[in-house]
Amino acid sequence: MKIYQGKSILKGITIGKILYYSKEEQMVQRRSITDTEAEWTRYEEAKEQASKQLNALYEKALKEVGETGAAIFEVHGMMLEDDDFNDSIKNMIEAQKVNAEYAVASTGDNFSLMFSQMDDEYFQARSADIKDIAERVVRILQGKNADGELGDEPVILAAKDLAPSETVQMDKSKLLGFVTELGSSNSHTAILARTMNIPALIGIPVSEEMNGKMAVIDGVKGELIVEPDEELLASYQEKKREEERQRELLLQLKGKEDVTLDGKKIRLYANIGSVGDVARVLANDADGIGLFRSEFLYLEKDTFPTEEEQFQAYRTVAETMAGKKVIIRTLDIGADKQADYFNLDHEENPAMGYRAIRICLDRPEIFKTQLRALLRASAYGNIGIMYPMIISVNEVLQAKKYVEEIKAELDEKGIPYGDVEQGVMIETPAAVMISAQLAREVDFFSLGTNDLTQYTLAIDRQNAKLDNIYDSHHPAVLEMIRMTVENGHKENCWVGICGELGADTTLTETFLKMGVDELSVSPGSVLPIREIIRKTKIGDGGF
Ligand code: PEP
Ligand code: MG
C-alpha cells in the first residue's frame, strides 16, 4: 500500500483500477469527423494490416503448437471479414460522423455483448474473440502494433497532465476519476472533472508502475491510495456508501424552489461544456444553464464546426431544457484551450493574448457563423448569448451590431429566431470598473471569478506553483463582485456568478446578501447550493 498526497479538485471518493495514460497510449476517443470516406479508407487499411498480422500469427502458431492451437487466428481472420461487423462500422462512421477507432471499438463492444448473450456455448466464447479483433484494429489505427491490455472497465486515469482538448474527447462513462501530476485546480481540465462530478486530484507523482493497480481517490483528504490493504479498502467502501446516502438525502430537494427564507427567488443554474452534460443538469434539477462553454464544441473537432453542426447542438440543448434559460457563451478559445486548426501563433503570455472576443471580432467569419447558429437555435427555446473577456463598451457594441445584421439577414430569408437576452462575462478588472456603462448595453452580467481572480491578483490560474496563493476569497475579488452587482442593478441588469466560486458554499450567504441574482455551478453542486439558499435570510443585505 502506498499513499500519495495531492490536491483535491472534487470532494468525492472513488475506487477502481488505475490506467496510466501517456500521449502514446491513449484510450479510445470519440472525435467528430467530416470526411467519412477518408475515415472508411483508414479503417479498410487498418483491417488489411490486421488480417496480415493474423495470417502471420497463424503460421507461427501452426509451427509451434499445431493445427488446433492455430485455428483461433483463422477464426479471427474470418470474423474480421464478417459483413455485419463491417456494415456496422461503416454505418457508424457515416451516420454519426465519428472516427474509425471509435466506430470499431463501439461495434466490437456491441457484437461482443450480443455473442455473450447467446444460448450456444460456442457463440458465447466468440464474445471475447470479437473484442480481441476490435482491439487489434483500434491499436493499428492508433499507430500501435504491440498487443496492449487496455480494458473496458471504468478506470482511474493517471496522467502527467491532461489538456482540455484531451479531456473533452474522453469517453466519460469509462472514467471513475483523474489523478495528474501537473495542472492547477482552476484549469479547464479541473473544471471538466467537476462538471462530470468525477473525483480528481492534482500534484500526484504518477508513474507507469501504477498501471492496473487497485486504488482509492480520497477527494476529501486529497490522497491517492494505491493498493490499499483490505481494512482500508473496506472502510472506503463504507465511506462511499455513506456518500451515496447523503446524495440520496439531497435528492429530496429536487423539485423544490430556490427561494430564500425572506422570499427572494434565486436563479440556480448549471454550467456545461457539451450537449451530453445536459443529462446531468436535468438529473440535478437546475433551473437553467448559466454557462455553456461553446468552445468545447470546437475542441472536439479537427476543423471548424459548421453553422449547421452548431445549430443542431444549440437547438438540442434549448429544446431539452424546454423553455428554461440556456446561456451560451460565444467562443472563448485561446490560452489553455487550443485547437490546432485555428493556427494561433505561439504567444509568450496567452492568458493575456489573442483569445475569446478578441479573435471573434478580428475574424468575423468565425463569429458570425456562431451567431447565426445561435440565433436560429433561439427559435427553439430560451437562449441567451454571452460574450467573454470583455474589456470595453465598444466590444459589446460591435458584437451587438453583428447580432442585428444577422437578424436582418434571417428576416429577409424568413428564418425564425427568438428573443435573446445578451450579456457579458465580467472577468477582467476593466469590465468591473466600467460595469456601470456596460450595464446600459446588456441584459445581464455573469461574473467569471476564475479569470477575475487571475487578472486581479496577477496569478496565472494554470500555474500549479501558485495554486496555494490563487485566492478567490481575496477581499479585492469580493469587492469587485459587490461593485458589479451594485452597478448592474442600477441599470436593471441581473447579475450572476458562473465561475467556480459560485459553487463555494462558504460564500453562498455572502453572495445572496450582496444581491447576486444567479448562481451557475457544476451540475453536482446544484442541490447543495439549493439547500443553503432555502435556509438563508438576506435581510437588508449588508455585506
Ligand atoms: C471564468 O473565468 O470564471 C469562467 C467562468 O470562464 P472560464 O473558466 O471558462 O474561463
Ligand atoms: Mg473565463
PDB file of N, CA and C in Angstrom, residues 447-500:
ATOM      1  N   LEU A 447     -20.416  36.895 -13.592  1.00  0.00           N
ATOM      2  CA  LEU A 447     -19.052  37.062 -13.089  1.00  0.00           C
ATOM      3  C   LEU A 447     -18.234  35.796 -13.287  1.00  0.00           C
ATOM      4  N   GLY A 448     -17.171  35.933 -14.061  1.00  0.00           N
ATOM      5  CA  GLY A 448     -16.269  34.796 -14.290  1.00  0.00           C
ATOM      6  C   GLY A 448     -15.153  34.895 -13.261  1.00  0.00           C
ATOM      7  N   THR A 449     -15.384  34.330 -12.112  1.00  0.00           N
ATOM      8  CA  THR A 449     -14.446  34.533 -10.997  1.00  0.00           C
ATOM      9  C   THR A 449     -13.108  33.815 -11.200  1.00  0.00           C
ATOM     10  N   ASN A 450     -13.087  32.839 -12.117  1.00  0.00           N
ATOM     11  CA  ASN A 450     -11.797  32.147 -12.349  1.00  0.00           C
ATOM     12  C   ASN A 450     -10.803  33.112 -12.974  1.00  0.00           C
ATOM     13  N   ASP A 451     -11.248  33.763 -14.047  1.00  0.00           N
ATOM     14  CA  ASP A 451     -10.355  34.731 -14.683  1.00  0.00           C
ATOM     15  C   ASP A 451     -10.273  36.024 -13.885  1.00  0.00           C
ATOM     16  N   LEU A 452     -11.373  36.413 -13.261  1.00  0.00           N
ATOM     17  CA  LEU A 452     -11.335  37.661 -12.489  1.00  0.00           C
ATOM     18  C   LEU A 452     -10.285  37.557 -11.376  1.00  0.00           C
ATOM     19  N   THR A 453     -10.191  36.389 -10.750  1.00  0.00           N
ATOM     20  CA  THR A 453      -9.169  36.199  -9.715  1.00  0.00           C
ATOM     21  C   THR A 453      -7.781  36.266 -10.348  1.00  0.00           C
ATOM     22  N   GLN A 454      -7.635  35.573 -11.483  1.00  0.00           N
ATOM     23  CA  GLN A 454      -6.335  35.541 -12.166  1.00  0.00           C
ATOM     24  C   GLN A 454      -5.851  36.951 -12.509  1.00  0.00           C
ATOM     25  N   TYR A 455      -6.750  37.748 -13.111  1.00  0.00           N
ATOM     26  CA  TYR A 455      -6.313  39.072 -13.574  1.00  0.00           C
ATOM     27  C   TYR A 455      -6.221  40.084 -12.434  1.00  0.00           C
ATOM     28  N   THR A 456      -7.038  39.902 -11.403  1.00  0.00           N
ATOM     29  CA  THR A 456      -6.983  40.847 -10.283  1.00  0.00           C
ATOM     30  C   THR A 456      -5.730  40.614  -9.449  1.00  0.00           C
ATOM     31  N   LEU A 457      -5.429  39.338  -9.202  1.00  0.00           N
ATOM     32  CA  LEU A 457      -4.282  39.041  -8.344  1.00  0.00           C
ATOM     33  C   LEU A 457      -2.989  38.879  -9.138  1.00  0.00           C
ATOM     34  N   ALA A 458      -3.084  38.959 -10.466  1.00  0.00           N
ATOM     35  CA  ALA A 458      -1.908  38.736 -11.317  1.00  0.00           C
ATOM     36  C   ALA A 458      -1.299  37.362 -11.028  1.00  0.00           C
ATOM     37  N   ILE A 459      -2.169  36.355 -10.932  1.00  0.00           N
ATOM     38  CA  ILE A 459      -1.715  34.979 -10.698  1.00  0.00           C
ATOM     39  C   ILE A 459      -2.272  34.091 -11.801  1.00  0.00           C
ATOM     40  N   ASP A 460      -1.379  33.519 -12.588  1.00  0.00           N
ATOM     41  CA  ASP A 460      -1.766  32.625 -13.675  1.00  0.00           C
ATOM     42  C   ASP A 460      -2.555  31.446 -13.111  1.00  0.00           C
ATOM     43  N   ARG A 461      -3.798  31.286 -13.542  1.00  0.00           N
ATOM     44  CA  ARG A 461      -4.629  30.213 -12.981  1.00  0.00           C
ATOM     45  C   ARG A 461      -4.124  28.826 -13.370  1.00  0.00           C
ATOM     46  N   GLN A 462      -3.250  28.753 -14.379  1.00  0.00           N
ATOM     47  CA  GLN A 462      -2.714  27.469 -14.831  1.00  0.00           C
ATOM     48  C   GLN A 462      -1.471  27.056 -14.049  1.00  0.00           C
ATOM     49  N   ASN A 463      -0.927  27.988 -13.293  1.00  0.00           N
ATOM     50  CA  ASN A 463       0.370  27.726 -12.671  1.00  0.00           C
ATOM     51  C   ASN A 463       0.207  26.991 -11.345  1.00  0.00           C
ATOM     52  N   ALA A 464       0.541  25.692 -11.367  1.00  0.00           N
ATOM     53  CA  ALA A 464       0.344  24.851 -10.184  1.00  0.00           C
ATOM     54  C   ALA A 464       1.146  25.365  -8.984  1.00  0.00           C
ATOM     55  N   LYS A 465       2.274  26.011  -9.261  1.00  0.00           N
ATOM     56  CA  LYS A 465       3.129  26.509  -8.166  1.00  0.00           C
ATOM     57  C   LYS A 465       2.437  27.619  -7.381  1.00  0.00           C
ATOM     58  N   LEU A 466       1.507  28.292  -8.046  1.00  0.00           N
ATOM     59  CA  LEU A 466       0.861  29.433  -7.391  1.00  0.00           C
ATOM     60  C   LEU A 466      -0.536  29.084  -6.880  1.00  0.00           C
ATOM     61  N   ASP A 467      -0.872  27.800  -6.998  1.00  0.00           N
ATOM     62  CA  ASP A 467      -2.221  27.369  -6.613  1.00  0.00           C
ATOM     63  C   ASP A 467      -2.556  27.759  -5.169  1.00  0.00           C
ATOM     64  N   ASN A 468      -1.543  27.705  -4.305  1.00  0.00           N
ATOM     65  CA  ASN A 468      -1.819  27.991  -2.886  1.00  0.00           C
ATOM     66  C   ASN A 468      -2.060  29.473  -2.598  1.00  0.00           C
ATOM     67  N   ILE A 469      -1.668  30.351  -3.525  1.00  0.00           N
ATOM     68  CA  ILE A 469      -1.977  31.771  -3.279  1.00  0.00           C
ATOM     69  C   ILE A 469      -3.025  32.320  -4.247  1.00  0.00           C
ATOM     70  N   TYR A 470      -3.507  31.462  -5.126  1.00  0.00           N
ATOM     71  CA  TYR A 470      -4.618  31.861  -6.005  1.00  0.00           C
ATOM     72  C   TYR A 470      -5.862  31.857  -5.108  1.00  0.00           C
ATOM     73  N   ASP A 471      -6.252  33.020  -4.668  1.00  0.00           N
ATOM     74  CA  ASP A 471      -7.253  33.093  -3.608  1.00  0.00           C
ATOM     75  C   ASP A 471      -8.491  33.858  -4.072  1.00  0.00           C
ATOM     76  N   SER A 472      -9.509  33.107  -4.451  1.00  0.00           N
ATOM     77  CA  SER A 472     -10.734  33.759  -4.930  1.00  0.00           C
ATOM     78  C   SER A 472     -11.482  34.465  -3.804  1.00  0.00           C
ATOM     79  N   HIS A 473     -11.084  34.187  -2.550  1.00  0.00           N
ATOM     80  CA  HIS A 473     -11.726  34.870  -1.415  1.00  0.00           C
ATOM     81  C   HIS A 473     -11.035  36.198  -1.098  1.00  0.00           C
ATOM     82  N   HIS A 474     -10.034  36.542  -1.860  1.00  0.00           N
ATOM     83  CA  HIS A 474      -9.288  37.793  -1.619  1.00  0.00           C
ATOM     84  C   HIS A 474     -10.282  38.954  -1.550  1.00  0.00           C
ATOM     85  N   PRO A 475     -10.091  39.871  -0.589  1.00  0.00           N
ATOM     86  CA  PRO A 475     -11.054  40.987  -0.458  1.00  0.00           C
ATOM     87  C   PRO A 475     -11.211  41.783  -1.754  1.00  0.00           C
ATOM     88  N   ALA A 476     -10.144  41.855  -2.554  1.00  0.00           N
ATOM     89  CA  ALA A 476     -10.246  42.620  -3.806  1.00  0.00           C
ATOM     90  C   ALA A 476     -11.253  41.949  -4.746  1.00  0.00           C
ATOM     91  N   VAL A 477     -11.245  40.624  -4.765  1.00  0.00           N
ATOM     92  CA  VAL A 477     -12.172  39.908  -5.659  1.00  0.00           C
ATOM     93  C   VAL A 477     -13.602  40.075  -5.144  1.00  0.00           C
ATOM     94  N   LEU A 478     -13.780  39.908  -3.843  1.00  0.00           N
ATOM     95  CA  LEU A 478     -15.137  40.019  -3.287  1.00  0.00           C
ATOM     96  C   LEU A 478     -15.694  41.430  -3.476  1.00  0.00           C
ATOM     97  N   GLU A 479     -14.843  42.428  -3.319  1.00  0.00           N
ATOM     98  CA  GLU A 479     -15.297  43.809  -3.501  1.00  0.00           C
ATOM     99  C   GLU A 479     -15.682  44.056  -4.967  1.00  0.00           C
ATOM    100  N   MET A 480     -14.955  43.440  -5.873  1.00  0.00           N
ATOM    101  CA  MET A 480     -15.287  43.591  -7.297  1.00  0.00           C
ATOM    102  C   MET A 480     -16.658  42.976  -7.593  1.00  0.00           C
ATOM    103  N   ILE A 481     -16.922  41.849  -6.951  1.00  0.00           N
ATOM    104  CA  ILE A 481     -18.223  41.213  -7.170  1.00  0.00           C
ATOM    105  C   ILE A 481     -19.331  42.136  -6.655  1.00  0.00           C
ATOM    106  N   ARG A 482     -19.124  42.655  -5.450  1.00  0.00           N
ATOM    107  CA  ARG A 482     -20.136  43.543  -4.856  1.00  0.00           C
ATOM    108  C   ARG A 482     -20.397  44.761  -5.744  1.00  0.00           C
ATOM    109  N   MET A 483     -19.303  45.329  -6.227  1.00  0.00           N
ATOM    110  CA  MET A 483     -19.409  46.528  -7.058  1.00  0.00           C
ATOM    111  C   MET A 483     -20.157  46.236  -8.365  1.00  0.00           C
ATOM    112  N   THR A 484     -19.872  45.086  -8.942  1.00  0.00           N
ATOM    113  CA  THR A 484     -20.527  44.702 -10.200  1.00  0.00           C
ATOM    114  C   THR A 484     -22.033  44.543  -9.984  1.00  0.00           C
ATOM    115  N   VAL A 485     -22.406  43.916  -8.865  1.00  0.00           N
ATOM    116  CA  VAL A 485     -23.832  43.717  -8.587  1.00  0.00           C
ATOM    117  C   VAL A 485     -24.516  45.078  -8.443  1.00  0.00           C
ATOM    118  N   GLU A 486     -23.875  45.945  -7.689  1.00  0.00           N
ATOM    119  CA  GLU A 486     -24.469  47.272  -7.449  1.00  0.00           C
ATOM    120  C   GLU A 486     -24.656  48.026  -8.776  1.00  0.00           C
ATOM    121  N   ASN A 487     -23.611  48.049  -9.590  1.00  0.00           N
ATOM    122  CA  ASN A 487     -23.697  48.780 -10.862  1.00  0.00           C
ATOM    123  C   ASN A 487     -24.693  48.137 -11.826  1.00  0.00           C
ATOM    124  N   GLY A 488     -24.739  46.840 -11.826  1.00  0.00           N
ATOM    125  CA  GLY A 488     -25.694  46.146 -12.702  1.00  0.00           C
ATOM    126  C   GLY A 488     -27.121  46.482 -12.315  1.00  0.00           C
ATOM    127  N   HIS A 489     -27.401  46.401 -11.034  1.00  0.00           N
ATOM    128  CA  HIS A 489     -28.782  46.623 -10.578  1.00  0.00           C
ATOM    129  C   HIS A 489     -29.278  48.038 -10.871  1.00  0.00           C
ATOM    130  N   LYS A 490     -28.353  49.006 -10.846  1.00  0.00           N
ATOM    131  CA  LYS A 490     -28.767  50.392 -11.117  1.00  0.00           C
ATOM    132  C   LYS A 490     -29.366  50.518 -12.515  1.00  0.00           C
ATOM    133  N   GLU A 491     -28.956  49.630 -13.411  1.00  0.00           N
ATOM    134  CA  GLU A 491     -29.451  49.694 -14.799  1.00  0.00           C
ATOM    135  C   GLU A 491     -30.345  48.497 -15.134  1.00  0.00           C
ATOM    136  N   ASN A 492     -30.948  47.898 -14.092  1.00  0.00           N
ATOM    137  CA  ASN A 492     -31.864  46.761 -14.314  1.00  0.00           C
ATOM    138  C   ASN A 492     -31.227  45.562 -14.997  1.00  0.00           C
ATOM    139  N   CYS A 493     -29.980  45.378 -14.728  1.00  0.00           N
ATOM    140  CA  CYS A 493     -29.257  44.280 -15.342  1.00  0.00           C
ATOM    141  C   CYS A 493     -29.120  43.201 -14.264  1.00  0.00           C
ATOM    142  N   TRP A 494     -29.567  41.997 -14.530  1.00  0.00           N
ATOM    143  CA  TRP A 494     -29.408  40.985 -13.475  1.00  0.00           C
ATOM    144  C   TRP A 494     -27.981  40.455 -13.462  1.00  0.00           C
ATOM    145  N   VAL A 495     -27.552  40.008 -12.285  1.00  0.00           N
ATOM    146  CA  VAL A 495     -26.135  39.673 -12.126  1.00  0.00           C
ATOM    147  C   VAL A 495     -25.963  38.273 -11.521  1.00  0.00           C
ATOM    148  N   GLY A 496     -25.157  37.490 -12.191  1.00  0.00           N
ATOM    149  CA  GLY A 496     -24.898  36.134 -11.700  1.00  0.00           C
ATOM    150  C   GLY A 496     -23.410  35.862 -11.563  1.00  0.00           C
ATOM    151  N   ILE A 497     -23.116  34.673 -11.056  1.00  0.00           N
ATOM    152  CA  ILE A 497     -21.720  34.209 -10.975  1.00  0.00           C
ATOM    153  C   ILE A 497     -21.664  32.843 -11.653  1.00  0.00           C
ATOM    154  N   CYS A 498     -20.775  32.717 -12.645  1.00  0.00           N
ATOM    155  CA  CYS A 498     -20.645  31.395 -13.275  1.00  0.00           C
ATOM    156  C   CYS A 498     -19.262  30.812 -13.097  1.00  0.00           C
ATOM    157  N   GLY A 499     -18.359  31.548 -12.453  1.00  0.00           N
ATOM    158  CA  GLY A 499     -17.030  30.994 -12.146  1.00  0.00           C
ATOM    159  C   GLY A 499     -17.164  29.974 -11.017  1.00  0.00           C
ATOM    160  N   GLU A 500     -16.063  29.269 -10.744  1.00  0.00           N
ATOM    161  CA  GLU A 500     -16.115  28.180  -9.755  1.00  0.00           C
ATOM    162  C   GLU A 500     -16.483  28.676  -8.350  1.00  0.00           C
TER     163      GLU A 500
END
